[in-house]
Structure formats: C-alpha cells, structure tokens
C-alpha cells in the first residue's frame, strides 16, 4: 500500500497530524537555511608553510568577513588556492597572495600581523654540549 504524505497526515488524528506537519516544515526550513549558507567548512584549517605552519579557526574568520569571496575570490568551487597560485606569470604565488590578503585584513581589523601571530614557529632545538672528559678520564 503506497500512500502519499498528505494522505498519511489526513488519516492521523488532528493533534498528531499538526505535530507531524510542523515537524516536517521545521526540518525543511533548517535544511534550506543550511543550504543557503553554503557548504559546511571545517572549523580549523592548517597550512604547511615556512617559517611554521599556519593554523586558524575558519568559522571565526567567516563571522568577520562579509562573504566567502572575500578570501575565496574565485569561489569555493574553484578548488584549493595552490591549484592556481603556483607562481605562473601574472598570478601571485600562494604565499604572496596570503600575505597581502591576510595581513591587509589583519591590519584593518587589528588582527596579528607579526610572523609568530599566524605561523607556529618552532622553537630552536636545544643542542646538548659535547661531553667533556674529566681529568681522570683523560689520564686513563
């Protein structure tokens, strides 16, 4: 027996039919709202870089910029930044594009502008001093 949704709703008692209708409409509104905001992005992004990897909260940045195209100038569908920004003639390298875009925005909105503010610069490794022989060890 194949019944459409409207037939099922009509056959339910009135309170149950109202609840089912509200639930379906509410769920549809949530899905439509999520689709209107665009694809879900990861909360945290990390890019390997020198002098250290850049890691940032993508969702926090989304709240601070007017549109996705502020950073994703060719749209999110265009793919990874490094797919185009490889240093071809007339196209800035990814590093240069990021520094110009990110540092410009950070200057305007009072974000970090020094290297260590974005780059996780590893501490210099501590190199142990060579072991020295004691006077007794030298005589042996």
PDB file of C-alpha atoms in Angstrom:
ATOM      1  CA  UNK A   1       0.000   0.000   0.000  1.00  0.00           C
ATOM      2  CA  UNK A   2       1.654   3.218  -1.200  1.00  0.00           C
ATOM      3  CA  UNK A   3       0.272   6.340   0.498  1.00  0.00           C
ATOM      4  CA  UNK A   4       1.446   9.866  -0.066  1.00  0.00           C
ATOM      5  CA  UNK A   5       2.459  12.061   2.860  1.00  0.00           C
ATOM      6  CA  UNK A   6      -0.724  14.155   2.631  1.00  0.00           C
ATOM      7  CA  UNK A   7      -2.902  11.017   2.870  1.00  0.00           C
ATOM      8  CA  UNK A   8      -0.951   9.840   5.923  1.00  0.00           C
ATOM      9  CA  UNK A   9      -1.380  13.251   7.579  1.00  0.00           C
ATOM     10  CA  UNK A  10      -5.128  13.265   6.816  1.00  0.00           C
ATOM     11  CA  UNK A  11      -5.602   9.798   8.323  1.00  0.00           C
ATOM     12  CA  UNK A  12      -3.858  10.732  11.578  1.00  0.00           C
ATOM     13  CA  UNK A  13      -5.825  12.278  14.367  1.00  0.00           C
ATOM     14  CA  UNK A  14      -5.774  16.051  14.257  1.00  0.00           C
ATOM     15  CA  UNK A  15      -3.145  16.711  17.022  1.00  0.00           C
ATOM     16  CA  UNK A  16      -0.775  14.113  15.580  1.00  0.00           C
ATOM     17  CA  UNK A  17      -1.274  15.493  12.072  1.00  0.00           C
ATOM     18  CA  UNK A  18      -0.498  19.031  13.237  1.00  0.00           C
ATOM     19  CA  UNK A  19       2.659  17.889  15.036  1.00  0.00           C
ATOM     20  CA  UNK A  20       3.859  15.918  12.015  1.00  0.00           C
ATOM     21  CA  UNK A  21       3.212  18.859   9.688  1.00  0.00           C
ATOM     22  CA  UNK A  22       5.070  21.302  11.970  1.00  0.00           C
ATOM     23  CA  UNK A  23       7.996  18.900  12.318  1.00  0.00           C
ATOM     24  CA  UNK A  24       8.275  18.425   8.553  1.00  0.00           C
ATOM     25  CA  UNK A  25       8.054  22.153   7.825  1.00  0.00           C
ATOM     26  CA  UNK A  26      10.561  22.981  10.563  1.00  0.00           C
ATOM     27  CA  UNK A  27      13.022  20.360   9.328  1.00  0.00           C
ATOM     28  CA  UNK A  28      12.693  21.661   5.768  1.00  0.00           C
ATOM     29  CA  UNK A  29      13.394  25.199   6.966  1.00  0.00           C
ATOM     30  CA  UNK A  30      16.553  24.050   8.753  1.00  0.00           C
ATOM     31  CA  UNK A  31      17.814  22.259   5.652  1.00  0.00           C
ATOM     32  CA  UNK A  32      17.007  25.246   3.428  1.00  0.00           C
ATOM     33  CA  UNK A  33      18.795  27.593   5.847  1.00  0.00           C
ATOM     34  CA  UNK A  34      21.890  25.397   5.903  1.00  0.00           C
ATOM     35  CA  UNK A  35      21.988  25.213   2.107  1.00  0.00           C
ATOM     36  CA  UNK A  36      21.631  28.996   1.819  1.00  0.00           C
ATOM     37  CA  UNK A  37      24.766  29.470   3.940  1.00  0.00           C
ATOM     38  CA  UNK A  38      26.831  27.350   1.575  1.00  0.00           C
ATOM     39  CA  UNK A  39      28.851  24.209   2.178  1.00  0.00           C
ATOM     40  CA  UNK A  40      29.999  23.490   5.690  1.00  0.00           C
ATOM     41  CA  UNK A  41      33.638  24.339   6.185  1.00  0.00           C
ATOM     42  CA  UNK A  42      35.979  22.707   8.667  1.00  0.00           C
ATOM     43  CA  UNK A  43      36.259  24.518  11.972  1.00  0.00           C
ATOM     44  CA  UNK A  44      40.060  24.588  11.959  1.00  0.00           C
ATOM     45  CA  UNK A  45      42.361  24.863   8.945  1.00  0.00           C
ATOM     46  CA  UNK A  46      46.113  24.228   8.825  1.00  0.00           C
ATOM     47  CA  UNK A  47      48.502  25.070   6.000  1.00  0.00           C
ATOM     48  CA  UNK A  48      52.118  23.909   5.975  1.00  0.00           C
ATOM     49  CA  UNK A  49      54.373  26.909   5.492  1.00  0.00           C
ATOM     50  CA  UNK A  50      57.748  28.368   6.330  1.00  0.00           C
ATOM     51  CA  UNK A  51      58.744  29.568   8.885  1.00  0.00           C
ATOM     52  CA  UNK A  52      55.981  27.460  10.502  1.00  0.00           C
ATOM     53  CA  UNK A  53      52.533  26.076   9.724  1.00  0.00           C
ATOM     54  CA  UNK A  54      49.589  28.481   9.709  1.00  0.00           C
ATOM     55  CA  UNK A  55      46.579  27.240  11.640  1.00  0.00           C
ATOM     56  CA  UNK A  56      43.409  29.261  12.084  1.00  0.00           C
ATOM     57  CA  UNK A  57      39.777  28.985  13.088  1.00  0.00           C
ATOM     58  CA  UNK A  58      37.853  29.134   9.803  1.00  0.00           C
ATOM     59  CA  UNK A  59      34.461  29.648  11.463  1.00  0.00           C
ATOM     60  CA  UNK A  60      35.732  32.645  13.439  1.00  0.00           C
ATOM     61  CA  UNK A  61      37.043  34.176  10.200  1.00  0.00           C
ATOM     62  CA  UNK A  62      33.699  33.502   8.454  1.00  0.00           C
ATOM     63  CA  UNK A  63      31.958  35.609  11.105  1.00  0.00           C
ATOM     64  CA  UNK A  64      34.336  38.536  10.492  1.00  0.00           C
ATOM     65  CA  UNK A  65      34.172  38.839   6.691  1.00  0.00           C
ATOM     66  CA  UNK A  66      31.168  39.889   4.594  1.00  0.00           C
ATOM     67  CA  UNK A  67      31.230  36.993   2.093  1.00  0.00           C
ATOM     68  CA  UNK A  68      33.142  33.820   1.203  1.00  0.00           C
ATOM     69  CA  UNK A  69      34.517  35.584  -1.897  1.00  0.00           C
ATOM     70  CA  UNK A  70      36.418  37.995   0.376  1.00  0.00           C
ATOM     71  CA  UNK A  71      39.016  35.246   0.723  1.00  0.00           C
ATOM     72  CA  UNK A  72      37.912  32.741  -1.931  1.00  0.00           C
ATOM     73  CA  UNK A  73      37.978  35.257  -4.820  1.00  0.00           C
ATOM     74  CA  UNK A  74      37.165  32.598  -7.454  1.00  0.00           C
ATOM     75  CA  UNK A  75      34.569  30.937  -5.240  1.00  0.00           C
ATOM     76  CA  UNK A  76      34.925  27.882  -3.054  1.00  0.00           C
ATOM     77  CA  UNK A  77      34.169  25.637  -6.039  1.00  0.00           C
ATOM     78  CA  UNK A  78      37.411  26.751  -7.749  1.00  0.00           C
ATOM     79  CA  UNK A  79      39.396  24.390  -5.546  1.00  0.00           C
ATOM     80  CA  UNK A  80      42.491  24.849  -3.427  1.00  0.00           C
ATOM     81  CA  UNK A  81      44.359  28.158  -3.517  1.00  0.00           C
ATOM     82  CA  UNK A  82      47.572  26.369  -4.504  1.00  0.00           C
ATOM     83  CA  UNK A  83      45.850  24.954  -7.617  1.00  0.00           C
ATOM     84  CA  UNK A  84      46.134  28.407  -9.257  1.00  0.00           C
ATOM     85  CA  UNK A  85      48.668  30.272  -7.124  1.00  0.00           C
ATOM     86  CA  UNK A  86      51.770  28.371  -8.218  1.00  0.00           C
ATOM     87  CA  UNK A  87      53.753  31.383  -9.353  1.00  0.00           C
ATOM     88  CA  UNK A  88      52.710  31.477 -13.030  1.00  0.00           C
ATOM     89  CA  UNK A  89      53.187  34.731 -14.892  1.00  0.00           C
ATOM     90  CA  UNK A  90      50.590  37.256 -13.725  1.00  0.00           C
ATOM     91  CA  UNK A  91      49.348  35.066 -10.837  1.00  0.00           C
ATOM     92  CA  UNK A  92      50.924  35.702  -7.441  1.00  0.00           C
ATOM     93  CA  UNK A  93      52.337  32.747  -5.550  1.00  0.00           C
ATOM     94  CA  UNK A  94      50.119  31.494  -2.728  1.00  0.00           C
ATOM     95  CA  UNK A  95      52.474  32.858  -0.078  1.00  0.00           C
ATOM     96  CA  UNK A  96      52.410  36.338  -1.566  1.00  0.00           C
ATOM     97  CA  UNK A  97      48.625  36.260  -2.051  1.00  0.00           C
ATOM     98  CA  UNK A  98      48.045  35.101   1.528  1.00  0.00           C
ATOM     99  CA  UNK A  99      50.385  37.690   2.981  1.00  0.00           C
ATOM    100  CA  UNK A 100      48.734  40.504   1.026  1.00  0.00           C
ATOM    101  CA  UNK A 101      45.161  39.411   1.766  1.00  0.00           C
ATOM    102  CA  UNK A 102      45.577  38.219   5.343  1.00  0.00           C
ATOM    103  CA  UNK A 103      47.946  40.910   6.585  1.00  0.00           C
ATOM    104  CA  UNK A 104      45.864  43.627   4.918  1.00  0.00           C
ATOM    105  CA  UNK A 105      42.712  42.403   6.656  1.00  0.00           C
ATOM    106  CA  UNK A 106      44.533  41.841   9.938  1.00  0.00           C
ATOM    107  CA  UNK A 107      45.888  45.401   9.814  1.00  0.00           C
ATOM    108  CA  UNK A 108      42.415  46.823   9.142  1.00  0.00           C
ATOM    109  CA  UNK A 109      40.686  44.675  11.777  1.00  0.00           C
ATOM    110  CA  UNK A 110      43.534  44.660  14.314  1.00  0.00           C
ATOM    111  CA  UNK A 111      44.477  41.018  13.925  1.00  0.00           C
ATOM    112  CA  UNK A 112      48.008  39.635  14.258  1.00  0.00           C
ATOM    113  CA  UNK A 113      50.498  40.993  11.711  1.00  0.00           C
ATOM    114  CA  UNK A 114      53.822  39.666  13.004  1.00  0.00           C
ATOM    115  CA  UNK A 115      55.088  36.301  11.728  1.00  0.00           C
ATOM    116  CA  UNK A 116      54.531  34.475  15.029  1.00  0.00           C
ATOM    117  CA  UNK A 117      50.925  35.685  15.168  1.00  0.00           C
ATOM    118  CA  UNK A 118      49.906  33.281  12.386  1.00  0.00           C
ATOM    119  CA  UNK A 119      52.882  30.987  11.856  1.00  0.00           C
ATOM    120  CA  UNK A 120      53.603  28.370  14.521  1.00  0.00           C
ATOM    121  CA  UNK A 121      57.331  28.979  14.511  1.00  0.00           C
ATOM    122  CA  UNK A 122      59.088  26.010  16.098  1.00  0.00           C
ATOM    123  CA  UNK A 123      61.483  26.774  18.926  1.00  0.00           C
ATOM    124  CA  UNK A 124      65.136  26.352  18.129  1.00  0.00           C
ATOM    125  CA  UNK A 125      66.205  22.857  19.154  1.00  0.00           C
ATOM    126  CA  UNK A 126      68.488  22.732  22.151  1.00  0.00           C
ATOM    127  CA  UNK A 127      71.713  21.075  21.109  1.00  0.00           C
ATOM    128  CA  UNK A 128      73.440  19.468  24.063  1.00  0.00           C
ATOM    129  CA  UNK A 129      77.022  20.482  24.621  1.00  0.00           C
ATOM    130  CA  UNK A 130      79.537  17.779  23.759  1.00  0.00           C
ATOM    131  CA  UNK A 131      80.528  15.732  26.754  1.00  0.00           C
ATOM    132  CA  UNK A 132      83.903  16.608  28.126  1.00  0.00           C
ATOM    133  CA  UNK A 133      86.168  14.065  29.683  1.00  0.00           C
ATOM    134  CA  UNK A 134      87.250  14.668  33.232  1.00  0.00           C
ATOM    135  CA  UNK A 135      90.909  14.885  34.102  1.00  0.00           C
ATOM    136  CA  UNK A 136      90.868  11.321  35.411  1.00  0.00           C
ATOM    137  CA  UNK A 137      89.244  10.017  32.219  1.00  0.00           C
ATOM    138  CA  UNK A 138      91.891  11.767  30.129  1.00  0.00           C
ATOM    139  CA  UNK A 139      94.702  10.046  32.084  1.00  0.00           C
ATOM    140  CA  UNK A 140      93.195   6.574  31.582  1.00  0.00           C
TER     141      UNK A 140
END
